[in-house]
CSV table of C-alpha atoms and ligand atoms in Angstrom, one decimal:
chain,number,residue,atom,x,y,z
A,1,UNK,CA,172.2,118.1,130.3
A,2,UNK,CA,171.6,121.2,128.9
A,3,UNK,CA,169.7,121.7,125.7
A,4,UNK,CA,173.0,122.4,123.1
A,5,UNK,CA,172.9,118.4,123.5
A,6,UNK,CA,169.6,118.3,121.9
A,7,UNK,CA,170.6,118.0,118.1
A,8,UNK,CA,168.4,117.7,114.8
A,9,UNK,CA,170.3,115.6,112.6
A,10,UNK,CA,169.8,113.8,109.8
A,11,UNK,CA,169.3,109.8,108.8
A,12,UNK,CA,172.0,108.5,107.3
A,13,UNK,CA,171.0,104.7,106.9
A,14,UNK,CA,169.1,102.4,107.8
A,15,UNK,CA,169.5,98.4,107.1
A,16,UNK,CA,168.0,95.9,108.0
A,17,UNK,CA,169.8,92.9,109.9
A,18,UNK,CA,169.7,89.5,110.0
A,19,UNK,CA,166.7,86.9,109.1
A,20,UNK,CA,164.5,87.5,111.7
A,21,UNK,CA,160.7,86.1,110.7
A,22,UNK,CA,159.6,89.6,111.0
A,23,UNK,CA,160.6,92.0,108.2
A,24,UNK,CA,162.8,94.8,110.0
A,25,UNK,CA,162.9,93.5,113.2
A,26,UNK,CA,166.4,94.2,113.8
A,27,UNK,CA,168.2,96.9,111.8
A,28,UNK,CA,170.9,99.4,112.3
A,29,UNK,CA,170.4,103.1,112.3
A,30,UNK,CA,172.9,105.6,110.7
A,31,UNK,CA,172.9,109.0,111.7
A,32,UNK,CA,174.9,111.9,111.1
A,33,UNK,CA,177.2,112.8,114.3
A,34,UNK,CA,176.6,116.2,116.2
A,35,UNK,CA,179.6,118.2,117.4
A,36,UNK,CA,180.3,116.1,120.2
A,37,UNK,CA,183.3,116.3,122.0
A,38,UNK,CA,183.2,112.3,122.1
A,39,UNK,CA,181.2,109.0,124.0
A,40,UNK,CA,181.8,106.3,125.9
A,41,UNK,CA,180.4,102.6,125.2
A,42,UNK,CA,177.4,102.4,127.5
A,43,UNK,CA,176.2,105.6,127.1
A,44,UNK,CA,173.1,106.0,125.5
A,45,UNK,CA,171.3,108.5,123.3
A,46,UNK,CA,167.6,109.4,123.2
A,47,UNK,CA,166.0,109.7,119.7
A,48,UNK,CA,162.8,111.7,118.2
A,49,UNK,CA,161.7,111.5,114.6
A,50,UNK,CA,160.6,115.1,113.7
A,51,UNK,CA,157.7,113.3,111.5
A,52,UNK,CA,156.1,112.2,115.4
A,53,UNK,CA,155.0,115.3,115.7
A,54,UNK,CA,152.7,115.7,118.4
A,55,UNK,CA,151.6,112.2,118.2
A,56,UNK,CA,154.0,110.5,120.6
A,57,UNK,CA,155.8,112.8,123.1
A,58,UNK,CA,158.9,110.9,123.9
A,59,UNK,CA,161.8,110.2,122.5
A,60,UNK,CA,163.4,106.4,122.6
A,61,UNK,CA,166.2,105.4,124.3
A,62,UNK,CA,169.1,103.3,122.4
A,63,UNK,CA,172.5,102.6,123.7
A,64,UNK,CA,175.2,103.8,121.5
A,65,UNK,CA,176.5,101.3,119.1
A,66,UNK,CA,179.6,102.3,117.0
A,67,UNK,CA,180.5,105.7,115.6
A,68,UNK,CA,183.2,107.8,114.0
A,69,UNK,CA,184.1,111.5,113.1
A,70,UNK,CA,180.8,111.6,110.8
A,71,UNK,CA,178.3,109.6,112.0
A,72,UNK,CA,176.7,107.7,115.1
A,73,UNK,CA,175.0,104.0,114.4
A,74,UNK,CA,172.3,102.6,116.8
A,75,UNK,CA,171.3,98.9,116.7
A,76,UNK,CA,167.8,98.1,117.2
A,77,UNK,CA,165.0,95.8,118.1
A,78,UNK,CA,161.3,97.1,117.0
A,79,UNK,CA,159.4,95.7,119.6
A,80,UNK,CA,156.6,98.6,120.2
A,81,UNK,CA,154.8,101.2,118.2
A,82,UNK,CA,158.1,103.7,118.7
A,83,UNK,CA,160.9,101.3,117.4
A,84,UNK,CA,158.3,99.8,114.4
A,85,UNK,CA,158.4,103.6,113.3
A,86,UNK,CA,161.8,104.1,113.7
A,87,UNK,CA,162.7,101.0,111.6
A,88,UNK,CA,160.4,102.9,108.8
A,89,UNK,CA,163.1,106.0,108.4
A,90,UNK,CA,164.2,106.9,105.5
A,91,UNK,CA,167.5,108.4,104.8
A,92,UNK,CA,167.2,112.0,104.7
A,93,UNK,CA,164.6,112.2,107.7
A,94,UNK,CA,165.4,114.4,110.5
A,95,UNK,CA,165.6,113.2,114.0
A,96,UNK,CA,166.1,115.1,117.1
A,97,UNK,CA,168.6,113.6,119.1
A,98,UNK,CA,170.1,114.3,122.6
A,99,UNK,CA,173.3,112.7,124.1
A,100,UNK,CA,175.5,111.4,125.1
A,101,UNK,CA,173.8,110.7,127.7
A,102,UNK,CA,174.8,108.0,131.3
A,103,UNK,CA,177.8,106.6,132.3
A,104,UNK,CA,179.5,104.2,130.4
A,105,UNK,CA,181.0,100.7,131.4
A,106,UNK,CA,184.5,100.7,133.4
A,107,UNK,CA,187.8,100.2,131.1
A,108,UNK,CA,190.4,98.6,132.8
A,109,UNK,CA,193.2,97.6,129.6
A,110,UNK,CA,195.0,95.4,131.1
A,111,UNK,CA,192.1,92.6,133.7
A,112,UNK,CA,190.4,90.1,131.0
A,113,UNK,CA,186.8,91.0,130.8
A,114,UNK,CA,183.8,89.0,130.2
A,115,UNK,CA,181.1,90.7,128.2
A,116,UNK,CA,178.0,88.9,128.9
A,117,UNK,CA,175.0,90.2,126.5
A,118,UNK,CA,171.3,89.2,126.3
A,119,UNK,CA,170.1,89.6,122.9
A,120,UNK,CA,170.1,93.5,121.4
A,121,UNK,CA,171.9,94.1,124.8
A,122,UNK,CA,175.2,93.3,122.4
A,123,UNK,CA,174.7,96.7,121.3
A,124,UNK,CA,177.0,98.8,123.7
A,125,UNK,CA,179.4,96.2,123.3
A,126,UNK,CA,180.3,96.5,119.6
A,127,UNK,CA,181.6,99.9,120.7
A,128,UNK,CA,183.1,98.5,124.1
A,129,UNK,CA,185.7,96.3,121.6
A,130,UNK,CA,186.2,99.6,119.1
A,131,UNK,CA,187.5,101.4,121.7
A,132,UNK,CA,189.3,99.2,123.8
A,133,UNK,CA,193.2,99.6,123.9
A,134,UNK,CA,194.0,96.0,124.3
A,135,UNK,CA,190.8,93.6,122.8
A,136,UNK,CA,193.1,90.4,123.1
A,137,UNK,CA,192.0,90.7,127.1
A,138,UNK,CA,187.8,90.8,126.0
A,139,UNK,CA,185.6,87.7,126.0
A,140,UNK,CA,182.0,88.0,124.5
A,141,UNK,CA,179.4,85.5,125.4
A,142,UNK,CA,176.0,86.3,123.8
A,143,UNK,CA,172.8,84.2,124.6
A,144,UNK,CA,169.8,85.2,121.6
A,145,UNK,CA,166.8,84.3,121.3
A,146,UNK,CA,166.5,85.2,117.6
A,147,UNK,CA,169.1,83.9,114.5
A,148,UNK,CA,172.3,84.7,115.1
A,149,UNK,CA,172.8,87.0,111.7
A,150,UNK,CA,170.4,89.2,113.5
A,151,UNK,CA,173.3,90.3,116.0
A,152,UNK,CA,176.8,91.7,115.4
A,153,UNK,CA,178.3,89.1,116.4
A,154,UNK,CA,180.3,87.4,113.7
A,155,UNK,CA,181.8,91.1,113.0
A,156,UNK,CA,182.6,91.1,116.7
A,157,UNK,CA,184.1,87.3,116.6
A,158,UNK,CA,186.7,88.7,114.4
A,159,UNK,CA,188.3,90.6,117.1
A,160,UNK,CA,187.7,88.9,120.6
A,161,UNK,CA,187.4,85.0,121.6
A,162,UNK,CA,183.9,84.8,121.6
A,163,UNK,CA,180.7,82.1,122.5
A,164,UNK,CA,176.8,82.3,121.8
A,165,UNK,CA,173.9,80.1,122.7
A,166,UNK,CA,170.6,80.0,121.2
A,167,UNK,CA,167.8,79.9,123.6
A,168,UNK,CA,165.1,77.8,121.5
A,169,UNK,CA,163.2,75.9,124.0
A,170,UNK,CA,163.0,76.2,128.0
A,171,UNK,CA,166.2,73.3,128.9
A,172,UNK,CA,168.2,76.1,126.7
A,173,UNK,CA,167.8,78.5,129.8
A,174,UNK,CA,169.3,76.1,132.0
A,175,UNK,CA,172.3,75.8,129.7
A,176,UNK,CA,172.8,79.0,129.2
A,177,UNK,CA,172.1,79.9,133.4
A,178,UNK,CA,174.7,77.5,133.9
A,179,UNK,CA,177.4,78.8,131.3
A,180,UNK,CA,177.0,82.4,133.1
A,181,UNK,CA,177.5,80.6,136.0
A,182,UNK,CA,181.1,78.8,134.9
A,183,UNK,CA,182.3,82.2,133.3
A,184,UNK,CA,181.4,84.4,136.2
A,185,UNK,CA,183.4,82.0,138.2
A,186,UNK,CA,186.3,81.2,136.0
A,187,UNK,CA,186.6,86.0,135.8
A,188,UNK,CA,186.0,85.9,139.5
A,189,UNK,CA,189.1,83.3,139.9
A,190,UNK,CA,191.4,85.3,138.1
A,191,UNK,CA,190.6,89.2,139.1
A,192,UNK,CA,188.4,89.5,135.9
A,193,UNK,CA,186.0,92.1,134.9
A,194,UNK,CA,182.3,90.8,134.2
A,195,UNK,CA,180.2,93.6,132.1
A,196,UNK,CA,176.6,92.6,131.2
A,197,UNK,CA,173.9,94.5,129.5
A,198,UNK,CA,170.3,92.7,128.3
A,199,UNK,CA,166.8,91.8,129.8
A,200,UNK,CA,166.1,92.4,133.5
A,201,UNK,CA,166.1,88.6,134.2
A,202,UNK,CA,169.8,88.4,132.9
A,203,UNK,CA,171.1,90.9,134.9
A,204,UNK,CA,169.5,89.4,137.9
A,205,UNK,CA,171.1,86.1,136.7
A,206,UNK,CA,174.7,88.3,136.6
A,207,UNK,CA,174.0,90.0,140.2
A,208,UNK,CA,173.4,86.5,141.9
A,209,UNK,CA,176.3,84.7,140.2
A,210,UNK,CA,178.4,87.6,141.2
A,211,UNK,CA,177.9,88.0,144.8
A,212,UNK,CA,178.2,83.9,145.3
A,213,UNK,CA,182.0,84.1,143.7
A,214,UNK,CA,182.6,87.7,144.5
A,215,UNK,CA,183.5,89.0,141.2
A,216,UNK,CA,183.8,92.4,140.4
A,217,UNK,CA,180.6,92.9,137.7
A,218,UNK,CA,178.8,95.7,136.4
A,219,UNK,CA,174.9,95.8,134.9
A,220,UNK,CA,172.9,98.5,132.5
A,221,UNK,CA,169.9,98.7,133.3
A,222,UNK,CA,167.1,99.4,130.6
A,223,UNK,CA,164.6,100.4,132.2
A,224,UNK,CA,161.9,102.4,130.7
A,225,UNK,CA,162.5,106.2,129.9
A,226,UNK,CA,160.7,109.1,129.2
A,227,UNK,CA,162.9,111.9,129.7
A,228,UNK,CA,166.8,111.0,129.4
A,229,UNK,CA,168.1,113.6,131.6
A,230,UNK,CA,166.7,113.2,135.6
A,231,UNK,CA,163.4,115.3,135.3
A,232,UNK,CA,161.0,113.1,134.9
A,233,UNK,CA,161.5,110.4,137.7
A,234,UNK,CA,160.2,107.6,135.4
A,235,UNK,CA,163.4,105.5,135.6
A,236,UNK,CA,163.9,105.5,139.1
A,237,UNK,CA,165.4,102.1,141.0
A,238,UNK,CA,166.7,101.8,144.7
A,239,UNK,CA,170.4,101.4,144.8
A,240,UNK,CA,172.3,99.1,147.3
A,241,UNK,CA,171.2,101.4,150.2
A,242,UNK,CA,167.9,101.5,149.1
A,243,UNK,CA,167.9,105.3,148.2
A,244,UNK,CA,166.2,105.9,145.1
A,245,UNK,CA,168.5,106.9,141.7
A,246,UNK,CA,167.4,107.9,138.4
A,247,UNK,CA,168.8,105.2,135.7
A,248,UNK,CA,169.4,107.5,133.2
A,249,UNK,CA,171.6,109.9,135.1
A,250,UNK,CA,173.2,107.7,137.7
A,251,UNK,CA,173.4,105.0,135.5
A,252,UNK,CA,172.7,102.8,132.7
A,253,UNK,CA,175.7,101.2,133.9
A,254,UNK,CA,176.0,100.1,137.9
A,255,UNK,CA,177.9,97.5,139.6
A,256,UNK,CA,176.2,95.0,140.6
A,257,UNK,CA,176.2,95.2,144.4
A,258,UNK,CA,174.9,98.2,144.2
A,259,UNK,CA,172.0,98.0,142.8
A,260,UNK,CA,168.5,96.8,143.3
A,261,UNK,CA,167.4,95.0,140.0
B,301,LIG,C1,169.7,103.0,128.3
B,301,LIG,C2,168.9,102.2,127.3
B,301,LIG,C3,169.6,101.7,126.2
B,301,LIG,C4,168.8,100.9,125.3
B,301,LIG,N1,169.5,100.5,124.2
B,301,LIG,C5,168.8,99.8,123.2
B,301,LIG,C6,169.5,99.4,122.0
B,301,LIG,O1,170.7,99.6,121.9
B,301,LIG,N2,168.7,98.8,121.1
B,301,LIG,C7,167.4,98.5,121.3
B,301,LIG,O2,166.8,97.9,120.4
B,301,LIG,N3,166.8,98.8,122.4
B,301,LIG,C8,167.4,99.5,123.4
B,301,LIG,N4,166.8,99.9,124.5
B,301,LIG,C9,165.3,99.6,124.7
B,301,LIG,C10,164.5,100.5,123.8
B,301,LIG,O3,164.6,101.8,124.4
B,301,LIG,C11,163.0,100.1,123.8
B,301,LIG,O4,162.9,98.9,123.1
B,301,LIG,C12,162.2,101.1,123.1
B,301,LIG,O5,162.1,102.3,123.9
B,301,LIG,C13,160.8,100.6,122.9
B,301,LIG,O6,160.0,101.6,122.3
B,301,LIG,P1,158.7,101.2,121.5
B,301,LIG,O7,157.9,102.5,121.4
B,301,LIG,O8,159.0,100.5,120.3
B,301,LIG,O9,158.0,100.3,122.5
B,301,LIG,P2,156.7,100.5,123.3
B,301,LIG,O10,155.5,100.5,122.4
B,301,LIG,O11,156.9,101.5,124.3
B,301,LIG,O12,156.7,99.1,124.1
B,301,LIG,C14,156.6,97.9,123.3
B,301,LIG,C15,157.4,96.8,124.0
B,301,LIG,O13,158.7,97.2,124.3
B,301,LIG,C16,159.0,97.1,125.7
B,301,LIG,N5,159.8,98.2,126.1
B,301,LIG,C17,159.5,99.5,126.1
B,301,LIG,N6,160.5,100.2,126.6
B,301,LIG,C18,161.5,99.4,126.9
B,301,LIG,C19,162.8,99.5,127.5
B,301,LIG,N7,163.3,100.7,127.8
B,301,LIG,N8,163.5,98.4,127.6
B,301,LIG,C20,163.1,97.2,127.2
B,301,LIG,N9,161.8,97.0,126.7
B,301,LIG,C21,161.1,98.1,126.6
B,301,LIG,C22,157.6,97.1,126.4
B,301,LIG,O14,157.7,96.4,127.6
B,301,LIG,C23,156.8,96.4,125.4
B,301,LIG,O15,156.9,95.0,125.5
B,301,LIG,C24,167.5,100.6,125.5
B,301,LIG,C25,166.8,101.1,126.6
B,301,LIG,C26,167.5,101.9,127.6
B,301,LIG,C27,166.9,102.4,128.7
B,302,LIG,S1,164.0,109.0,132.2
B,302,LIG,FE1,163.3,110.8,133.1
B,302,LIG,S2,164.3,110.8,135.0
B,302,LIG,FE2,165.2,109.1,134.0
C-alpha cells in the first residue's frame, strides 16, 4: 500500500450503542470518507487518533462497517486502552487513517449465503447486505454475548431472514455449537455459501463443521496487528500448506481449508 492511502480525516460521529453495563462499550464511529476509489465488505481500515501522539505507536485495526460518498462508519468494541480512547473522540478530532486495506468476503448473487457472526464480528456484515445485488439469498445468524441492542442487528433483520442466540451461561455454547452445526449442514446440502467473521474459537467452530459436511466456507481472521500493510510480520498464520502469510495482506478473509486457525 503506498502511503496516498494514509489519510488524515476528520470525526464525524460518534454514538454510543446499545445498553451494554459499561458506558461506551460499543459505539459506532463516523468519519469523513478519503478519495477512495471504493471498498469491499471485509476489508478493513487501520485508525490513529492524531491526539496519540507519541504515546501509543500503532494504529487499530477495524473492519469496515457501512459507508457512502461522504463518510466511512466503524463499529466498535472498547476492549483495551486503544479502543477505550477511541470511544472518547469527539467530533471534529483528526484521525489518520489508512485503507482499504485486505481482501474482502466472496460475492456470489445468486448461492444463499449464511453469515455466521460472533459478537462485533457482525461488523463487516452490515456492509456485506448494503452491497449485495440480491439480499433475499443472505441468512444472518449472530451468537452475542452482550444485549442484543448492542449489535446492528435489528437494522439488519429488516433486510435478510435472520436468527441470534445469547450466550449467557456455559449450556448456551452448546446450543449455539450445535445451531452452527445444523446451518453449516443444511448451506452445505444445497451448494450454499457460509461466511463467518468473530473470535478465534468460532471460526475454529466454522472450519470443523465445514470440512465434516464439505461446505464451501470462508473465515476473517482478527488477529492482532501492528502494521496493516505486510511489514511488520506481526500477523502472521500458516496457511493450509503450512507456509507462513501475513493476515493483513493475504487476508482478513480465507477459506476455510486453507487456513491454519
Ligand atoms: C481485520 C480486523 C478487523 C477488526 N474489526 C473490528 C471491528 O470491526 N470492530 C471491533 O470492535 N474490533 C475489530 N477488530 C479488533 C480490534 O482491532 C481490537 O479490538 C483492537 O485493536 C483492540 O485495541 P485496544 O488498544 O483497545 O486493545 P489492547 O489494549 O491492545 O488489548 C485489549 C484487549 O483486546 C484484545 N485484542 C487486542 N487486539 C485484538 C484483535 N486484533 N482482535 C481481538 N482482540 C484483540 C486483547 O487480547 C485484550 O484482551 C478487528 C481486528 C482485525 C485484525
Ligand atoms: S500487521 Fe504488520 S504484517 Fe500484518
Amino acid at each position: 500500500m503506498s502511503l496516498r492511502n494514509c489519510r488524515t480525516v476528520k470525526v464525524l460521529n460518534v454514538s454510543p450503542i446499545g445498553q451494554s453495563k459499561t458506558a461506551g462499550e460499543f459505539f459506532e464511529l463516523t468519519l469523513e470518507r478519503p478519495d477512495w476509489g471504493g471498498w469491499k465488505p471485509g476489508q478493513f481500515v487501520m485508525i490513529r487518533p492524531t491526539a496519540w501522539d507519541l504515546d501509543m505507536v500503532w494504529g487499530r485495526p477495524f473492519s469496515i462497517c457501512s459507508g457512502d460518498d461522504a463518510s466511512v462508519t466503524l463499529f466498535i468494541q472498547a476492549v483495551g486502552r486503544g479502543t477505550r480512547r477511541i470511544a472518547a473522540l469527539e467530533p471534529g478530532d483528526k484521525v489518520s487513517m489508512w485503507g482499504p486495506l485486505g481482501n474482502s468476503f466472496a460475492v456470489e448473487p445468486d448461492t444463499p449465503t449464511l453469515l455466521l457472526a460472533g459478537g462485533i464480528g457482525i461488523a463487516p456484515f452490515r456492509g456485506y447486505v448494503e452491497q449485495h445485488p440480491h439480499p433475499e439469498n443472505l441468512s444472518l445468524f449472530l451468537a452475542h454475548r452482550l444485549p442484543l441492542d448492542c449489535y446492528p442487528f435489528e437494522l439488519m433483520s429488516r433486510t435478510v431472514p435472520s436468527r441470534c442466540m445469547l450466550e449467557a451461561k456455559p449450556s448456551d455454547l452448546d446450543c449455539i455449537i450445535e445451531t452452527m452445526r445444523g446451518l453449516i449442514e443444511e448451506f452445505a446440502g444445497k451448494g450454499g455459501l457460509v461466511l463467518s467473521c468473530g473470535p478465534t474459537p468460532f471460526m475454529r467452530t466454522v472450519q470443523r463443521f465445514a470440512k465434516e459436511y464439505g461446505a464451501r466456507a470462508q473465515v476473517s481472521l482478527e488477529n492482532r496487528m501492528a502494521c496493516g500493510v505486510g511489514a511488520c510480520l506481526g500477523c502472521v498464520i500458516k496457511d493450509g500448506e503450512g507456509h507462513h502469510v501475513q493476515v493483513c495482506t493475504r487476508g482478513p478473509v480465507f477459506w476455510a481449508d486453507q487456513v491454519e486457525i
